[in-house]
Coordinates of C-alpha atoms and ligand atoms in Angstrom, one line a residue:
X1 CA 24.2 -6.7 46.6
X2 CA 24.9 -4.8 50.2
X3 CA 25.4 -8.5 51.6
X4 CA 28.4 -8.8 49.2
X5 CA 30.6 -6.1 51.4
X6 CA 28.9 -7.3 54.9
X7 CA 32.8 -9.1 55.8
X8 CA 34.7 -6.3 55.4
X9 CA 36.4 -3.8 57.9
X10 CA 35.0 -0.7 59.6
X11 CA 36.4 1.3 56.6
X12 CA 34.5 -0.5 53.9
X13 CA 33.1 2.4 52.6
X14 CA 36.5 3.5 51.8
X15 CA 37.3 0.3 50.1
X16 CA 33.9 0.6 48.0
X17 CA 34.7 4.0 47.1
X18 CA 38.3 2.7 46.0
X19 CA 36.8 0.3 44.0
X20 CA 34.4 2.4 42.3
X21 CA 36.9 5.1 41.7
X22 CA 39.2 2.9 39.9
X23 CA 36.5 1.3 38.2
X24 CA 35.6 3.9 36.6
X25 CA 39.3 5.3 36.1
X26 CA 39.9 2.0 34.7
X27 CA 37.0 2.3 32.3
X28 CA 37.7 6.0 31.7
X29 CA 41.2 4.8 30.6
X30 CA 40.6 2.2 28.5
X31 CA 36.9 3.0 26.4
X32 CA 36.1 4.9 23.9
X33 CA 33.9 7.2 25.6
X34 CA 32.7 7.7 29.1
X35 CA 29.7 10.0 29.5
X36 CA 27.5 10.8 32.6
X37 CA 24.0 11.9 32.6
X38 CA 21.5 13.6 35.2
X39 CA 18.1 12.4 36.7
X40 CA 16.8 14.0 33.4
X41 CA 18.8 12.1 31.0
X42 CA 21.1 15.5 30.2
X43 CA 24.5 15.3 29.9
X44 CA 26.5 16.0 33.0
X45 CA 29.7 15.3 31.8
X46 CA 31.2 13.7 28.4
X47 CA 35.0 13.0 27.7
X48 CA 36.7 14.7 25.0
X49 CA 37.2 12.0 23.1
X50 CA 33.4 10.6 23.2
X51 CA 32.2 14.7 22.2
X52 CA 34.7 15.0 19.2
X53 CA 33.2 11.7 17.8
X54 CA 29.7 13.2 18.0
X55 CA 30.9 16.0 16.9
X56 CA 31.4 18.1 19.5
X57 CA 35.1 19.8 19.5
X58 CA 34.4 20.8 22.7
X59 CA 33.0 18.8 25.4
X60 CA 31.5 22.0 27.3
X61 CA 29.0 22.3 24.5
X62 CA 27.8 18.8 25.2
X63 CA 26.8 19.6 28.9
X64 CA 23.2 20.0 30.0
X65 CA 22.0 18.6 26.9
X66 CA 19.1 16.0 26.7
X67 CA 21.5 12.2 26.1
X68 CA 19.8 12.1 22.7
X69 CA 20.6 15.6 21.1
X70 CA 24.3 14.3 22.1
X71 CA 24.8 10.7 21.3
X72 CA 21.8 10.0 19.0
X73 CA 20.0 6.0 19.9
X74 CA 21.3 6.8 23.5
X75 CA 19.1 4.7 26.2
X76 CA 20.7 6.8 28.8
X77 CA 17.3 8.2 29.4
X78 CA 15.5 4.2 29.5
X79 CA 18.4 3.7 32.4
X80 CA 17.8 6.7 34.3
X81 CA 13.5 5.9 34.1
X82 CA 14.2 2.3 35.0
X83 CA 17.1 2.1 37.7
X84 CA 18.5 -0.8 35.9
X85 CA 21.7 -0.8 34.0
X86 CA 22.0 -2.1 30.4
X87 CA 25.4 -4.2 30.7
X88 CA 26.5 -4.9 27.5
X89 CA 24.8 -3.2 24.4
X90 CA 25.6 -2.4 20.6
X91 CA 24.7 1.5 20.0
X92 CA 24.4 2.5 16.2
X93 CA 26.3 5.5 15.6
X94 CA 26.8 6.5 11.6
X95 CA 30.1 5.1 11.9
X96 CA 31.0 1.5 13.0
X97 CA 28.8 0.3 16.2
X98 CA 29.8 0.6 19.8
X99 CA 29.9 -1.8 21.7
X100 CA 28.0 0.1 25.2
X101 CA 27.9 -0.4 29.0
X102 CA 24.6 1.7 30.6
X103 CA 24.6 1.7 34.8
X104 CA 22.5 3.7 36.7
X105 CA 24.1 5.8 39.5
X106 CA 22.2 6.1 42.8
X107 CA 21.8 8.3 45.8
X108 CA 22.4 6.7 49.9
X109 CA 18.6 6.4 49.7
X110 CA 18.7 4.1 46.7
X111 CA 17.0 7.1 44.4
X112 CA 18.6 7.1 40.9
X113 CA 20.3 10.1 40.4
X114 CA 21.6 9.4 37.1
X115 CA 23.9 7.1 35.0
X116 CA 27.1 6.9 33.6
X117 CA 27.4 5.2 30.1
X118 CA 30.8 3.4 28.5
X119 CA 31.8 2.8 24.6
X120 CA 34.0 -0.8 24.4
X121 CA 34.7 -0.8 21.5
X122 CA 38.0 -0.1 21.1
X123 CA 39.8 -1.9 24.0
X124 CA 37.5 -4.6 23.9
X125 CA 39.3 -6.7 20.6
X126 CA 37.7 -9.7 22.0
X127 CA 34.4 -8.3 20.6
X128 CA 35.2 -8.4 17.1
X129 CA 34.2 -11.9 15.5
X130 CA 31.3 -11.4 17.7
X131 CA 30.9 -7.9 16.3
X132 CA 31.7 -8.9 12.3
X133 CA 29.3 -11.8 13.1
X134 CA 26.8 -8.7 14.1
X135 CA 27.6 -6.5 11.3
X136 CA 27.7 -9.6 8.3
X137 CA 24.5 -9.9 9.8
X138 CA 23.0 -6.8 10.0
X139 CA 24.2 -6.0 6.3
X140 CA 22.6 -8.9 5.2
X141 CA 19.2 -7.5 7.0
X142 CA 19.9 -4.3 4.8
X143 CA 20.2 -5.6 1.6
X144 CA 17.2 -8.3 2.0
X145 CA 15.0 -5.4 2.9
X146 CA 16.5 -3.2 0.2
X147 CA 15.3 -5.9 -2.5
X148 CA 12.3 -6.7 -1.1
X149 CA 11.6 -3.0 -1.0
X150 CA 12.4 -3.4 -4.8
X151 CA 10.4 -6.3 -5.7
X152 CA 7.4 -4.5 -3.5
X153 CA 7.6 -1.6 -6.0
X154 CA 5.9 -0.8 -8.7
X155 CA 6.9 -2.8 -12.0
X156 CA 5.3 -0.4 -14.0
X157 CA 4.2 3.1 -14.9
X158 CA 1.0 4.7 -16.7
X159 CA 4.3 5.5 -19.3
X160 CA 4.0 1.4 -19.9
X161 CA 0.5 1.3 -20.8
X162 CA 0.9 1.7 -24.4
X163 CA -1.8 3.2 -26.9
X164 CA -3.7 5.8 -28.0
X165 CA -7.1 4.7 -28.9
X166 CA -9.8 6.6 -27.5
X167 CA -10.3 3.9 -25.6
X168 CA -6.4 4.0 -24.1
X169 CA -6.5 7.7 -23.5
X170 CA -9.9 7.3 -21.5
X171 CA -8.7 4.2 -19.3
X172 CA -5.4 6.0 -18.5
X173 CA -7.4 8.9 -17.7
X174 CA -9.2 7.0 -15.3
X175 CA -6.1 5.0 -13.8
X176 CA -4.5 8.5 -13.0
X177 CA -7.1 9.9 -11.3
X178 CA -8.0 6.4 -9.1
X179 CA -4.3 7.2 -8.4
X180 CA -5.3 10.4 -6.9
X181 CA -8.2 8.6 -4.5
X182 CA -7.8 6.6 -1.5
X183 CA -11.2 4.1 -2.5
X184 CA -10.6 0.7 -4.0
X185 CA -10.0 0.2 -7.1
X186 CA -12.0 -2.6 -9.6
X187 CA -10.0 -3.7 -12.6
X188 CA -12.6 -5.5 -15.1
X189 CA -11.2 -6.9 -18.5
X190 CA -10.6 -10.0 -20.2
X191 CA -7.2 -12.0 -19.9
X192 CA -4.3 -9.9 -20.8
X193 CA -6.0 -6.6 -21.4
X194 CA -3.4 -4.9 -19.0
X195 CA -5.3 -4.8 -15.6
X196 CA -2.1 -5.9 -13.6
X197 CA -0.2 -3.3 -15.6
X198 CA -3.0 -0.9 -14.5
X199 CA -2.7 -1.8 -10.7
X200 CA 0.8 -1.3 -10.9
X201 CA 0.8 2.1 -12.7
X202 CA -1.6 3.0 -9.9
X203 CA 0.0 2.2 -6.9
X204 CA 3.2 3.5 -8.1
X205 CA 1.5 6.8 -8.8
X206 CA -0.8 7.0 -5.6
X207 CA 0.5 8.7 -2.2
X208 CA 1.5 5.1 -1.3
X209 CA 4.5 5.0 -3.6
X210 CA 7.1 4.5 -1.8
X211 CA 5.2 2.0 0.7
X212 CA 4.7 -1.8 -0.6
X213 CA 2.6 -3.0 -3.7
X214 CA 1.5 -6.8 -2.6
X215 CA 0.2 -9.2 -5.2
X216 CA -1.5 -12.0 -4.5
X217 CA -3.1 -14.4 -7.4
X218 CA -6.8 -15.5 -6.0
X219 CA -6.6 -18.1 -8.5
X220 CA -3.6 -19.3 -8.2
X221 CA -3.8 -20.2 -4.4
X222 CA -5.4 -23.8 -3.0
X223 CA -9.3 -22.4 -1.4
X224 CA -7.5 -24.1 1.9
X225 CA -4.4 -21.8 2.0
X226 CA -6.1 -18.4 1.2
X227 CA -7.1 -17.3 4.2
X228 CA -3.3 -17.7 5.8
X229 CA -2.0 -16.4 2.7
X230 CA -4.4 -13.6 3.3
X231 CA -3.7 -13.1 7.2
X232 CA -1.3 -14.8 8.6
X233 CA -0.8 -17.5 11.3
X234 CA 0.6 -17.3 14.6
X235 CA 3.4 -20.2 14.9
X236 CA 1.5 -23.9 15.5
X237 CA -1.8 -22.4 14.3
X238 CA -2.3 -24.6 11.5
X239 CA -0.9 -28.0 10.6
X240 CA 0.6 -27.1 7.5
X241 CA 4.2 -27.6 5.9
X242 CA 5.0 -24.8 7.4
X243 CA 4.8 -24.5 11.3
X244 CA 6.6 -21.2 12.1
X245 CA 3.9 -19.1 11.5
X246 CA 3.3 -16.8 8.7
X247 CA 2.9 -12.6 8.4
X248 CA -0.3 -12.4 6.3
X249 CA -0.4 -10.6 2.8
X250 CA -2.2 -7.6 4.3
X251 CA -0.2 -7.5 7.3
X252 CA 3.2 -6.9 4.8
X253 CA 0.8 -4.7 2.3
X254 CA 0.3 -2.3 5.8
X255 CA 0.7 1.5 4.5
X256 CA 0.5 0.5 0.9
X257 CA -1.4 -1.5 -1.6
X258 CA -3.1 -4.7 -1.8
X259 CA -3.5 -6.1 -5.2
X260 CA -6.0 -9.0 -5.3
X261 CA -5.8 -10.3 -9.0
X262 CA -8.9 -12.7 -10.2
X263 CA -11.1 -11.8 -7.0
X264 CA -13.8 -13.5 -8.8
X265 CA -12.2 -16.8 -7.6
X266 CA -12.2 -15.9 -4.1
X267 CA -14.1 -18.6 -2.2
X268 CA -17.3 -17.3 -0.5
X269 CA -16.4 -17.6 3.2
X270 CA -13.1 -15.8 2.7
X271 CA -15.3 -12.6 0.8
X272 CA -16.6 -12.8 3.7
X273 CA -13.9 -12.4 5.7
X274 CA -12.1 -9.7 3.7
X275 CA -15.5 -7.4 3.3
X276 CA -14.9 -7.1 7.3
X277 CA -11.2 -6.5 7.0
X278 CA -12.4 -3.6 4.4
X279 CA -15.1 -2.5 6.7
X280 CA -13.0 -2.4 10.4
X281 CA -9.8 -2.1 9.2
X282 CA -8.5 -4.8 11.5
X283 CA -8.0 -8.6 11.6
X284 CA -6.9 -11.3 13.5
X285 CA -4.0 -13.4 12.2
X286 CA -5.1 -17.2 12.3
X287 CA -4.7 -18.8 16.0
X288 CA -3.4 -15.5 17.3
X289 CA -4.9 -13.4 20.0
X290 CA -3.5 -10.7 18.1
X291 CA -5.3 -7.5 16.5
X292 CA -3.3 -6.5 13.7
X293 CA -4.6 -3.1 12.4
X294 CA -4.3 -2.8 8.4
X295 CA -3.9 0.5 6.7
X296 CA -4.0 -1.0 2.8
X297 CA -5.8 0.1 0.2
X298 CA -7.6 -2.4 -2.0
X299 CA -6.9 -2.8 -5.9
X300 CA -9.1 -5.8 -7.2
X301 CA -9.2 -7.6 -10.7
X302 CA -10.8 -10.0 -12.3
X303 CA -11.1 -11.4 -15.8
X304 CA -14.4 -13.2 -14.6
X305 CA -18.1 -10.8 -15.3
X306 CA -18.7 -10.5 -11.4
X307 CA -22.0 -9.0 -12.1
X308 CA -23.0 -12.4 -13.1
X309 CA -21.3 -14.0 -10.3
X310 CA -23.6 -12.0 -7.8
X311 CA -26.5 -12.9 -9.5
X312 CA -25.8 -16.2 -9.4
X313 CA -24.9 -16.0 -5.9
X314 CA -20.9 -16.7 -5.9
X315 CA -19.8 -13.5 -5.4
X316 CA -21.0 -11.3 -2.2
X317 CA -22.7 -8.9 -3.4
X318 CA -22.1 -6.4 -0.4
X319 CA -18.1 -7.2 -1.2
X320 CA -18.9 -6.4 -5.0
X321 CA -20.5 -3.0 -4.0
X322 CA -17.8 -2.2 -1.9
X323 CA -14.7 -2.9 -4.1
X324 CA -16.7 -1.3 -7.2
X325 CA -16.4 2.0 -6.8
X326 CA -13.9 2.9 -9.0
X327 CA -14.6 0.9 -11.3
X328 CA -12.0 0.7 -14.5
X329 CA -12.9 -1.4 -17.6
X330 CA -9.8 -2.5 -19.6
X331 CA -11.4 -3.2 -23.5
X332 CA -10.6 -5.8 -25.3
X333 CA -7.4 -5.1 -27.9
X334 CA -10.1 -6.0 -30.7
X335 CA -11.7 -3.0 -30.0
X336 CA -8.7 -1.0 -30.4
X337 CA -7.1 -2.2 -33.2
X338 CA -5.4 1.4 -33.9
X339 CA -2.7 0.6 -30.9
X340 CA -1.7 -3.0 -32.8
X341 CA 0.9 -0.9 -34.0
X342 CA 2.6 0.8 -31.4
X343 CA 2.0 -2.1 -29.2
X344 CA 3.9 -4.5 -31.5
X345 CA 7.2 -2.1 -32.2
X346 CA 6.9 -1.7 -28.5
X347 CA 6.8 -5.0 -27.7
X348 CA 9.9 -5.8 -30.6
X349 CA 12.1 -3.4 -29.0
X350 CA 11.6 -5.2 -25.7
X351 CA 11.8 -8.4 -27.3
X352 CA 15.1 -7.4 -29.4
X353 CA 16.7 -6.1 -26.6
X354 CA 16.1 -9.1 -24.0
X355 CA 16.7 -12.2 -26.6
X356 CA 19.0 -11.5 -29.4
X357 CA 20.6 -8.0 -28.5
X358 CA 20.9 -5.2 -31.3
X359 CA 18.5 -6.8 -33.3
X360 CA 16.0 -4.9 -35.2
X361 CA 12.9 -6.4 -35.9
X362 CA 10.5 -4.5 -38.6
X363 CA 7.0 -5.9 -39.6
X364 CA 6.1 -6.1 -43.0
X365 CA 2.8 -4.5 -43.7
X366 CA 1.1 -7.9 -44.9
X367 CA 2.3 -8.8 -41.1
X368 CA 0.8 -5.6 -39.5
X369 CA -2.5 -6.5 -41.7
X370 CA -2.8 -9.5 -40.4
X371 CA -2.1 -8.6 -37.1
X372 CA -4.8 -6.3 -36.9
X373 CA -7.7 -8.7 -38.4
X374 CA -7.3 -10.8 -35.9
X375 CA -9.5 -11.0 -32.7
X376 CA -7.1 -11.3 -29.7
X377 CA -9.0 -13.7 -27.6
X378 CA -5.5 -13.4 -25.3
X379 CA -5.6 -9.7 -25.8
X380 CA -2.7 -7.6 -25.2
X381 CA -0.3 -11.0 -23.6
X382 CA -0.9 -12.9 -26.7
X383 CA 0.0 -10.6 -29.3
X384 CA 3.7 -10.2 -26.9
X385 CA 3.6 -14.2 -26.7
X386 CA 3.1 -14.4 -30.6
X387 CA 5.5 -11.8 -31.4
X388 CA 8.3 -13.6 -28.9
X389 CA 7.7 -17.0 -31.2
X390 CA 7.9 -14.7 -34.6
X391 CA 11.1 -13.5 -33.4
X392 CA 12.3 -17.3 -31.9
X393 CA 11.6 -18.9 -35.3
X394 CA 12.2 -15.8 -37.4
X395 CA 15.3 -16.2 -39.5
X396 CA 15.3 -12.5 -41.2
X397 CA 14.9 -9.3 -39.1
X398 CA 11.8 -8.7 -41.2
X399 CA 8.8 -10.2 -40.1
X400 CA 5.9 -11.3 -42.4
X401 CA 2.6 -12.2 -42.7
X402 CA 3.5 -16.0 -43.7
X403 CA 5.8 -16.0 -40.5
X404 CA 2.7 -14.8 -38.2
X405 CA 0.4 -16.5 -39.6
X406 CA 1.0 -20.0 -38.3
X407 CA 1.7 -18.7 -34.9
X408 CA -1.6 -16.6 -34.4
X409 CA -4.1 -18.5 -31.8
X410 CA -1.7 -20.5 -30.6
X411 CA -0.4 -18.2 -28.1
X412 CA -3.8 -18.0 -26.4
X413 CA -3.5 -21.7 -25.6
X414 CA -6.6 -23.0 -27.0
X415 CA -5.4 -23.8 -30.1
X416 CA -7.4 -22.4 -32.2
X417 CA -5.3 -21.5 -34.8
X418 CA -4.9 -25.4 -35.9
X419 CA -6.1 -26.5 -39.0
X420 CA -5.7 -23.0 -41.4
X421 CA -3.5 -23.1 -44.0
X422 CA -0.6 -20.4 -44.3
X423 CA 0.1 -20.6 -48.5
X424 CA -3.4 -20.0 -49.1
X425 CA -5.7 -16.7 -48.5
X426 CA -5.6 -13.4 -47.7
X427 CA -5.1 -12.2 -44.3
X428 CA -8.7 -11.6 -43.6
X429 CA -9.5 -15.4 -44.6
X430 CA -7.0 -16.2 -42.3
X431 CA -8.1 -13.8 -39.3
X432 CA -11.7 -14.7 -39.9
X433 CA -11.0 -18.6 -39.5
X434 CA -8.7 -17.9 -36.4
X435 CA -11.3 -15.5 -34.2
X436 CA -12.9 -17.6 -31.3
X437 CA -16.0 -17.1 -33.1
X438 CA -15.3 -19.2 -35.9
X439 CA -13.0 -21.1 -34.3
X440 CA -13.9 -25.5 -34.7
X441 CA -13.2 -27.6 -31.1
X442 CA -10.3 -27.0 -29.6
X443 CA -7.4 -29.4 -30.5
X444 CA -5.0 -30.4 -27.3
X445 CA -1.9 -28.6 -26.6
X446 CA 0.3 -31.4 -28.4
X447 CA -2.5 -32.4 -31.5
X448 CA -1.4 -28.0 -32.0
X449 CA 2.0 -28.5 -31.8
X450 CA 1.9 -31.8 -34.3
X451 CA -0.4 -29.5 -36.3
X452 CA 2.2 -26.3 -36.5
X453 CA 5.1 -28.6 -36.7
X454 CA 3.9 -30.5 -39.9
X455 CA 2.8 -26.9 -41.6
X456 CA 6.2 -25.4 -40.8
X457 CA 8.3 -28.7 -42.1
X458 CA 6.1 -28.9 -44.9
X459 CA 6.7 -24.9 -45.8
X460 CA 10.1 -25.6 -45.1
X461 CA 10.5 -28.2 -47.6
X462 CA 8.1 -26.2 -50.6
X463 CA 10.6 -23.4 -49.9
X464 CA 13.9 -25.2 -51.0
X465 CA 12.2 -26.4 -53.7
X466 CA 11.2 -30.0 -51.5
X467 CA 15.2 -30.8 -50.9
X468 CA 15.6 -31.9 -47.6
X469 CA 19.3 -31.1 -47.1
X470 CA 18.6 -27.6 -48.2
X471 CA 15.4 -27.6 -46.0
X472 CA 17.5 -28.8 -42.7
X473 CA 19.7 -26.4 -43.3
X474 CA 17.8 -23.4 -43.4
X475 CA 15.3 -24.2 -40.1
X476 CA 18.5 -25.6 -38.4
X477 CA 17.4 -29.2 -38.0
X478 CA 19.4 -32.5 -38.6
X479 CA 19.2 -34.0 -42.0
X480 CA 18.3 -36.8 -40.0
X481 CA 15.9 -35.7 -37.9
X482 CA 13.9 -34.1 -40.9
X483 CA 13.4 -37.2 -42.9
X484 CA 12.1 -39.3 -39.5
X485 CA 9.7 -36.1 -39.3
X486 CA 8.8 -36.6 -42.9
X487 CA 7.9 -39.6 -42.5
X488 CA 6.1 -39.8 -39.4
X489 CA 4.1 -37.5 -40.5
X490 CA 3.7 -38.3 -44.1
X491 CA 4.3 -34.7 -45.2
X492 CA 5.0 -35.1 -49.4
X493 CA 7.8 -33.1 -50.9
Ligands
ADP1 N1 -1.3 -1.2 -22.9 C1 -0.3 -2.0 -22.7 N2 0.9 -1.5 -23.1 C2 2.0 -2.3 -23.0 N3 2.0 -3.6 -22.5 C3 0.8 -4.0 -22.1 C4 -0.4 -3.3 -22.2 N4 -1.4 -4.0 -21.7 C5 -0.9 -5.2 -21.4 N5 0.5 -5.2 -21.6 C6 1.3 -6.4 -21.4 O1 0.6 -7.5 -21.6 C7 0.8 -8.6 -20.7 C8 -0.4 -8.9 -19.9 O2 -0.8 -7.8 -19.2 P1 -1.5 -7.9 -17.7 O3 -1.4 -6.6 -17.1 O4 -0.8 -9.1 -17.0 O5 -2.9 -8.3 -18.1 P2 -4.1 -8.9 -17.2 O6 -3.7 -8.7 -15.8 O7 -5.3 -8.0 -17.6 O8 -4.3 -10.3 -17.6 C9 2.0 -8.0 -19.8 O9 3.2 -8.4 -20.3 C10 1.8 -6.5 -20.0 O10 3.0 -5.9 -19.7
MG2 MG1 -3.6 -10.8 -14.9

């Protein structure tokens, strides 16, 4: 640097104190804000201008200040540490950003005695498409992390868990007070019972609230990808699609909750894995010689009996004893057939609200009969599927027990409801032969659909009195298309 003024004249210290004089003149002049700090970091001397915009009407009250009770984000006090200037900068104020310039100011000996910091902004015009490149940027940064904040959230409340069956009551009592604890939690129910309801209700009412609620869907995940899924990769670690690297579900789930849905299909080596994670609180993202320290508390479900799975040796059974602690059994819909009711209008409201707005749909009490002498093998999510096909294929706002009937088993997937015939018997004939217990093999996915299509054309036709023009009409199918149907599948009119 000294080498620089080596060529000039006996009176070059004159000519460097020129030059820094009208430097800073210059700057003074032309930025928004000039502002000189001590050894300390405290404020030595601001401009008017630079104090009014932090509020200061009076520059004097500025002075002898720490930098950051003035201008908060300053890194006057980073410069003054370091001795190295910061030459071009963005500073967040809570207006627009300024565009800073941070240089050290030092003693004969080379000590640092302070610095002297300038705001650009203003004079600086050539800044700006760098600047609304910076700030389109930085708002897009906001809102992703706003909605990802969202989706993290908790979908819903201990308010969505609808019933009041004993049983209800007793698992919502439960749910609230795991809510209260900071121990795992251990969902157990069949399909559909409400478990990720339950975990969702908990989270959002735990002291981790307002921190992120991760999912992640054992079951649904390859054996091979689980354990990045689970924690991470540092970039190259692993020759999949995707070489960047990846931030591990526990790593994003830090400070709030990890939901682990069907657990009991976590692949041995992996419980493995995840029972130390529980136990040190710490982990080492794949190909990384990085610790990552994990503050995430665990809420497990399964649909599978893990009991059985540790006796038969597929499921840890240090891992089960850990994660079953609060342990929260979601019964069976069956066994609280007293919340069919509510459960169903609630469901209809929801229904009639997102598909065919202002509709009212009311459920005869044949409907409600029947809906309640059935078993539920799809619990809770298959009496919303089957209620979302009543109200697809219902034409009137009131829903009966000749609508239902045809669609009940067949939202469960197993098709169990082929084969029973809709004119004939009462509902508890009807439930009876539609219960997994009595139910015959299970027909495929399209034999079910051939099966419910033939009973509802057939219906359709015995309601009009076997016209088919009538018939097409009313189930809003071509003529044409009716009569191929009729014949293909030999329905008689
Ligand atoms: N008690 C309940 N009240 C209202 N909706 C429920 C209830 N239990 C389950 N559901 C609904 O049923 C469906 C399945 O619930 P879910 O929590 O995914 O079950 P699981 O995780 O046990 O398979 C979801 O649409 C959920 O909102
Ligand atoms: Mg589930």
């Amino acid at each position: 640097m000294m080498n620089d003024w080596a060529g000039l004249p006996a009176t070059y210290g004159d000519v460097l104190r020129r030059a820094m004089d009208s430097l800073f003149r210059t700057f003074e002049n032309f930025s928004e804000g000039t502002f000189i700090v001590d050894a300390e970091a405290r404020v030595v001397w601001i401009n008017k201008r630079y104090a009014a915009r932090f509020g200061f009407s009076d520059p004097q009250q500025a002075i002898g200040r720490d930098c950051e009770a003035v201008i908060p984000n300053s890194l006057m006090r980073e410069v003054v540490k370091t001795g190295k200037p910061i030459l071009l900068d963005i500073l967040e104020t809570d207006r627009e950003p300024l565009v800073v310039t941070r240089l050290p100011l030092k003693d004969d000996a080379g000590n640092t005695v302070g610095a002297v910091g300038f705001a650009l902004f203003d004079e600086l015009k050539a800044l700006t498409p760098l600047f609304s490149h910076y700030s389109r940027v930085q708002q897009e940064l906001i809102a992703t992390r706003q909605s990802l904040a969202q989706a993290r959230r908790a979908k819903y409340t201990f308010g969505s868990f609808v019933g009041t069956s004993a049983a209800s009551l007793e698992v919502k009592r439960q749910a609230r007070r795991a809510a209260q604890l900071e121990s795992p939690v251990l969902l157990l129910g069949e399909t559909g019972t409400g478990k990720e309801l339950l975990a969702h209700a908990i989270h959002g009412g735990s002291a981790r609230a307002n921190q992120p609620l991760v999912t992640v869907n054992v079951a649904a995940i390859p054996d091979t990808l689980l354990e990045v899924e689970f924690f991470g990769a540092a970039p190259g670690a692993y020759t999949g699609a995707d070489r960047k690297g990846r931030v591990g579900k526990f790593e994003l789930a830090n400070g709030g909750t990890l939901f682990l849905d069907e657990i009991g299909d976590m692949p041995l080596p992996l419980q493995g894995k995840l029972l130390r994670v529980l136990q040190d609180k710490e982990f080492e993202p794949l190909g990384s010689n990085r610790i990552v320290r994990a503050d995430v508390r665990i809420i497990a479900a399964t649909s599978a009996d893990l009991p059985a799975l540790v006796a038969a040796g597929r499921f840890r059974a240090d891992l089960f004893y850990r994660l079953n602690v609060l342990t929260i059994q979601a019964p069976p819909l069956r066994e609280r057939v007293s919340d069919i009711e509510a459960l169903a209008y609630a469901m209809l409201e929801d229904l009639s609200t997102q598909a065919r707005g202002g509709n009212h749909f009311e459920l005869q009490d044949d409907a409600l009969r029947l809906l309640c002498s059935y078993g539920w093998p799809g619990n809770v999510r298959e009496l919303r599927n089957t209620l979302e096909r009543a109200v697809m294929l219902s034409d009137s706002e009131r829903i009966d027990a000749r609508a239902l009937a045809p669609l009940l088993g067949m939202a469960h997937g197993a098709g169990v409801g082929v084969g029973i015939s809709t004119g004939a018997g009462t509902a508890s004939t009807i439930a009876a032969s539609t219960t997994p217990a009595g139910a015959a093999e299970p027909a495929s996915w399209s034999d079910a659909m051939a099966a419910f299509e033939k009973r509802f054309l057939s219906d359709a036709l015995r309601a009009n009195g076997g016209r088919v023009i009538d018939a097409a009409a009313q189930i809003g199918m071509g003529r044409a298309t009716l009569y191929k149907k009729i014949a293909a599948y030999g329905i008689e009119a």
